[in-house]
Short mmCIF file of C-alpha atoms in Angstrom, two decimals:
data_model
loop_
_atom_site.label_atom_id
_atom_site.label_comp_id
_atom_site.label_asym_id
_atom_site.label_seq_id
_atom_site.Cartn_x
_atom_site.Cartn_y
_atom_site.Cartn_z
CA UNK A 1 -9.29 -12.96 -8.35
CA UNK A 2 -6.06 -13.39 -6.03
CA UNK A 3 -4.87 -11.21 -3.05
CA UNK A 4 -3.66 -12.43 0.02
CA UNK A 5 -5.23 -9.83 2.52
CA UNK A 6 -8.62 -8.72 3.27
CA UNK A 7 -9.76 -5.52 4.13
CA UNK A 8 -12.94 -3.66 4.68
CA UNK A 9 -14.24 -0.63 6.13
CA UNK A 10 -17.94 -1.68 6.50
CA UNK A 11 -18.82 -4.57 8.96
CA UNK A 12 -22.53 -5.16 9.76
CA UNK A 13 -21.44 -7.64 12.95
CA UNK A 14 -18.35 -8.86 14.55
CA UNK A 15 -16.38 -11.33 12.28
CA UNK A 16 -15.54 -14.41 13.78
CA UNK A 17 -12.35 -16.58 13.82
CA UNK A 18 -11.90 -19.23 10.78
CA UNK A 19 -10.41 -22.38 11.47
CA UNK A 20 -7.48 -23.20 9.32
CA UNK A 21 -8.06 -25.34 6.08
CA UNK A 22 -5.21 -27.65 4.82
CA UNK A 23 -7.29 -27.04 1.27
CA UNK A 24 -5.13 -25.10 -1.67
CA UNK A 25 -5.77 -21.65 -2.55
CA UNK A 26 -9.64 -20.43 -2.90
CA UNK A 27 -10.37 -18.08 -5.90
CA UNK A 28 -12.67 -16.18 -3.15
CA UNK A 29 -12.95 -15.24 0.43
CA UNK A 30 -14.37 -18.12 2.50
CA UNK A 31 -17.72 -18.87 1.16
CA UNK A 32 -17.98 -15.43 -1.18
CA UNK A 33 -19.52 -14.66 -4.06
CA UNK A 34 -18.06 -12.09 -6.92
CA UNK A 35 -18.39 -8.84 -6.46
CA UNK A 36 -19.90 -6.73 -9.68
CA UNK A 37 -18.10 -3.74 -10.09
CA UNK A 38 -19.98 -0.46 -8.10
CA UNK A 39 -21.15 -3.37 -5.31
CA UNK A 40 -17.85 -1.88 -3.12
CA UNK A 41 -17.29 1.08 -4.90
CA UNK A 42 -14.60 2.36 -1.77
CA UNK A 43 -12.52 -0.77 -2.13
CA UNK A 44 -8.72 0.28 -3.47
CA UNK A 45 -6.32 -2.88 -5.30
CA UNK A 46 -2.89 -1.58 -4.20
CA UNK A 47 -0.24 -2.25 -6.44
CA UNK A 48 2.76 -2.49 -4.35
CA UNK A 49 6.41 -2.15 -5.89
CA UNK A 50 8.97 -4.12 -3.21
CA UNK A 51 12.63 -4.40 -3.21
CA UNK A 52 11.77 -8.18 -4.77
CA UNK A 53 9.04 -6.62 -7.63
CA UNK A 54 5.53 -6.42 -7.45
CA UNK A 55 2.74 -7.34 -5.05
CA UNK A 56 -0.96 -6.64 -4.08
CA UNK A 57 -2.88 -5.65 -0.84
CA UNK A 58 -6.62 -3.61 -0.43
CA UNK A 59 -7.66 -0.86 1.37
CA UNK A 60 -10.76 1.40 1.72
CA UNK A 61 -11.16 4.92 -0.06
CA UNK A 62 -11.81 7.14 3.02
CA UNK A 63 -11.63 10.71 1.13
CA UNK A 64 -10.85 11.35 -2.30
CA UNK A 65 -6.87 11.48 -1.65
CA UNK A 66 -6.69 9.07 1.20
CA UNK A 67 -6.79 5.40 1.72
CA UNK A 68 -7.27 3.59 4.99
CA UNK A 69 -4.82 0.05 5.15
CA UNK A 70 -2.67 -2.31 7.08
CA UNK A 71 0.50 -1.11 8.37
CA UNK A 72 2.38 -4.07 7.29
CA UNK A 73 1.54 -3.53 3.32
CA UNK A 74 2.97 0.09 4.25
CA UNK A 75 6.17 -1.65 5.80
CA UNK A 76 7.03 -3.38 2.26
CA UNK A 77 5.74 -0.71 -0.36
CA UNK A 78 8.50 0.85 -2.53
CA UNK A 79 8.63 3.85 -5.15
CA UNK A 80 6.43 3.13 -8.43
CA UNK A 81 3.43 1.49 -6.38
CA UNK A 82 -0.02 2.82 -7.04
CA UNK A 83 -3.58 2.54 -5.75
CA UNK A 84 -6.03 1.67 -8.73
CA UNK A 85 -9.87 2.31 -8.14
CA UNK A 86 -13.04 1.45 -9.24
CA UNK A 87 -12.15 -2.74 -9.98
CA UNK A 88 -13.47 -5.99 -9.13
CA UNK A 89 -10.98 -7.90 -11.68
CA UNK A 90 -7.39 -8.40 -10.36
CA UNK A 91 -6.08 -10.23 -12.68
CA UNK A 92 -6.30 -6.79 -15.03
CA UNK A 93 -6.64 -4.06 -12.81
CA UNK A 94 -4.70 -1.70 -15.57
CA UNK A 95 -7.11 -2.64 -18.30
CA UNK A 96 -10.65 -1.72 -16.82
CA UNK A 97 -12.75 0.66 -18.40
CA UNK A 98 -13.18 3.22 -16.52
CA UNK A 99 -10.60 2.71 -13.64
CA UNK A 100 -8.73 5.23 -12.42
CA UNK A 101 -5.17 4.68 -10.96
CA UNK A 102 -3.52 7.21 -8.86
CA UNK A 103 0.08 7.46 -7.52
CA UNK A 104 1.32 7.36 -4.00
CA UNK A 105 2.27 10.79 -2.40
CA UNK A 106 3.03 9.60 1.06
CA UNK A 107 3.04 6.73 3.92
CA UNK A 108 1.28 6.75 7.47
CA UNK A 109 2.37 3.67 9.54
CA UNK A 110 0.86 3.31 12.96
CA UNK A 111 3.85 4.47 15.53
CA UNK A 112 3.26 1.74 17.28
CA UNK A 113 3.01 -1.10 14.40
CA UNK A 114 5.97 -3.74 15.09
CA UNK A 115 6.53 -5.71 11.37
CA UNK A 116 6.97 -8.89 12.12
CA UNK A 117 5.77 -9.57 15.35
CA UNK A 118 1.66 -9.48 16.49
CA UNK A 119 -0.61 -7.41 14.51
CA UNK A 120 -1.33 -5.08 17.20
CA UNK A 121 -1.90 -1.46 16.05
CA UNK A 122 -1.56 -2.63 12.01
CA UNK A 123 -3.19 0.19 10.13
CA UNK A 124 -1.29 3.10 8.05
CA UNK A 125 -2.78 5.37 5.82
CA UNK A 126 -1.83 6.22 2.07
CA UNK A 127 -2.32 9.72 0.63
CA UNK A 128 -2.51 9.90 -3.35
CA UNK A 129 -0.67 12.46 -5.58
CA UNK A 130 -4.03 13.33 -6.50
CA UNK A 131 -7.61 13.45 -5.56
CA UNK A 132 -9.96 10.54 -6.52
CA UNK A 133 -12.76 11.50 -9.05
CA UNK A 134 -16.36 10.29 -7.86
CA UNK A 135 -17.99 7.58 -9.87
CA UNK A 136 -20.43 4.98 -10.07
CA UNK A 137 -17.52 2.40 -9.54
CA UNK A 138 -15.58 5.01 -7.06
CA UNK A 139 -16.74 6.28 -3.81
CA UNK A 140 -15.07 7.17 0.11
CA UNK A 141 -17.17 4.94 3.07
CA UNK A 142 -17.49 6.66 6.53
CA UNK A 143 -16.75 5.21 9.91
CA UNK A 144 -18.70 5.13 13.36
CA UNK A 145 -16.75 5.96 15.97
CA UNK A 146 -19.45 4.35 18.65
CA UNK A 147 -19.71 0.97 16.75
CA UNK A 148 -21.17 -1.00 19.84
CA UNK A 149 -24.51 -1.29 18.60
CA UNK A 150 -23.40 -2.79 15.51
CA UNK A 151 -22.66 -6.01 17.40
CA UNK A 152 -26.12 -7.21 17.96
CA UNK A 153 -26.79 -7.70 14.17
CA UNK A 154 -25.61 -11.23 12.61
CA UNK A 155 -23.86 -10.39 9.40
CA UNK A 156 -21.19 -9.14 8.03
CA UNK A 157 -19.34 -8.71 4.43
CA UNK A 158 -15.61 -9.16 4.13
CA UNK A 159 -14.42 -7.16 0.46
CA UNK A 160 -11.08 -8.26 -1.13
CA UNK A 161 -9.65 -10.71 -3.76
CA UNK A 162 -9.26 -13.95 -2.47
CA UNK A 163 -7.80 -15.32 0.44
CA UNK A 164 -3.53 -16.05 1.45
CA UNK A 165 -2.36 -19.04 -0.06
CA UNK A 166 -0.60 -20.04 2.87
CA UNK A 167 -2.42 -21.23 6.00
CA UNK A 168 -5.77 -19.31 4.67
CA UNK A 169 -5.40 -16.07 6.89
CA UNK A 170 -7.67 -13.37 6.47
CA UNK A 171 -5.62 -10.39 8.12
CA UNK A 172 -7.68 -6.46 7.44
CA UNK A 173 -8.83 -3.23 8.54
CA UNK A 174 -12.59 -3.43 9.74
CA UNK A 175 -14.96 -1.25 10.77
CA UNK A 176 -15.26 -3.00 14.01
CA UNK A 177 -14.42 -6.38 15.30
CA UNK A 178 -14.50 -7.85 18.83
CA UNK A 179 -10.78 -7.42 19.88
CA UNK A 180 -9.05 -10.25 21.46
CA UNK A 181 -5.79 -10.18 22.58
CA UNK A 182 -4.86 -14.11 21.65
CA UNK A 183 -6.20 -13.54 18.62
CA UNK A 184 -4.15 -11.28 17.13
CA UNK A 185 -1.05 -12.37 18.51
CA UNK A 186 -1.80 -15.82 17.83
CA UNK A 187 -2.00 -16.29 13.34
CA UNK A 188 -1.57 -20.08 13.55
CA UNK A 189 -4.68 -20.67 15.84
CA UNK A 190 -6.64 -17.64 14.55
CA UNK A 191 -6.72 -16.94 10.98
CA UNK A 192 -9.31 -14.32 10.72
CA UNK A 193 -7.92 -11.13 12.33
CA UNK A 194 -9.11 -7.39 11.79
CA UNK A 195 -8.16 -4.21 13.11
CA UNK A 196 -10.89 -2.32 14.85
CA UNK A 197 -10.57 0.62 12.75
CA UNK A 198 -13.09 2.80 14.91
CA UNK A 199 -10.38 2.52 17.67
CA UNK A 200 -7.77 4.62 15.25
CA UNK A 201 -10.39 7.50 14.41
CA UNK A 202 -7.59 10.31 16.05
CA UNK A 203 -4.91 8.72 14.00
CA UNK A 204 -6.57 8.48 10.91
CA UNK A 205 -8.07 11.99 11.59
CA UNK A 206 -4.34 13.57 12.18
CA UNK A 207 -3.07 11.29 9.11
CA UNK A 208 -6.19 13.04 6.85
CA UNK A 209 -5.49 16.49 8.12
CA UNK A 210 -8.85 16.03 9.72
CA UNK A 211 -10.00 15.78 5.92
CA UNK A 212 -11.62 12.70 7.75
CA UNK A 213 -13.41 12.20 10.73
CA UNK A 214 -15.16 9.30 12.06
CA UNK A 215 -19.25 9.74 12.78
#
């Protein structure tokens, strides 16, 4: 289970920095476990089409035709990509009972996104030709929009399929994350970045239509 970027939309703590591992590629995230499927029932496998063929990034079902990501997946994602629900198995996302996969309407990049230089402000939004149907394996997550108390508990779960084969970086969307500026300017020193994504609930609201809106 490969994919090179992390993302989540349901932190239990602030996720803390990983120092970088001259180790090969990891089948999971840093010390994770596989996931059966209905355990993250909002996570999305993104099947990106590029100008060079195909690639793969996550992102979180926030209502049943939108899906919350990183801007720089956004940046690279061509005509024929599609979001595919309801998997833990990326190695045959197409052939899962029970999966549903949806095609791409439309693209919401952060105005303020810069591909290619820090990962300030790196969160878009995808909405689907057509709405999501509500499963067992497929569900939307909510967002607090006052996260602060969330910081005083001691752990968190990072969803996605693996970790970047180059340098280890863990780069997502979170629920919340203690921001530092160093951090996420910084990817050679600092690995393990995530966008705050309770600090984006008006841009994700106007993205949505106000179809979503953060607690």
């Amino acid at each position: 289970m490969k994919l090179f970027l992390v993302f989540l939309l349901f932190l239990v703590s602030a996720v803390e920095c990983l120092p970088l591992n001259d180790k090969g590629p990891s089948e999971l995230i840093f010390g994770g476990s596989k996931a059966s499927r209905g355990q993250w029932p909002w996570h999305v496998f993104l099947d990106i089409a590029t100008t060079d063929g195909f690639t793969f990034c996550g992102g979180t079902l926030i209502t049943k035709r939108h899906v919350l990501t990183a801007a720089h997946c956004l940046q690279i994602m061509r005509s024929g990509s599609v979001a595919i629900l309801g998997i833990v198995d990326s190695y045959t996302p197409h052939n899962t009972t029970g999966a549903q996969t949806i095609g791409i309407e439309s693209l919401h990049i952060h105005p303020n996104f810069t591909f290619g230089g820090s990962f300030h402000d790196d969160i878009g939004i995808i909405t689907l030709k057509s709405e999501a149907n509500i499963t067992e394996y497929v569900k939307t997550i909510k967002i607090k929009s006052k996260d602060d108390d969330l910081l005083s508990s001691t752990e968190a779960y990072v969803t996605g399929y693996g970790a970047y084969k180059n340098g280890w970086y863990q780069i997502g969307v979170s629920a919340f994350v203690v921001e530092n500026e160093q951090k996420m300017t910084d990817q050679a020193t600092y690995p393990g970045v995530f966008t705050r994504a309770s600090k984006y609930c008006d841009f994700i609201a106007e993205k949505t239509g106000d179809e979503f809106q953060c607690l």
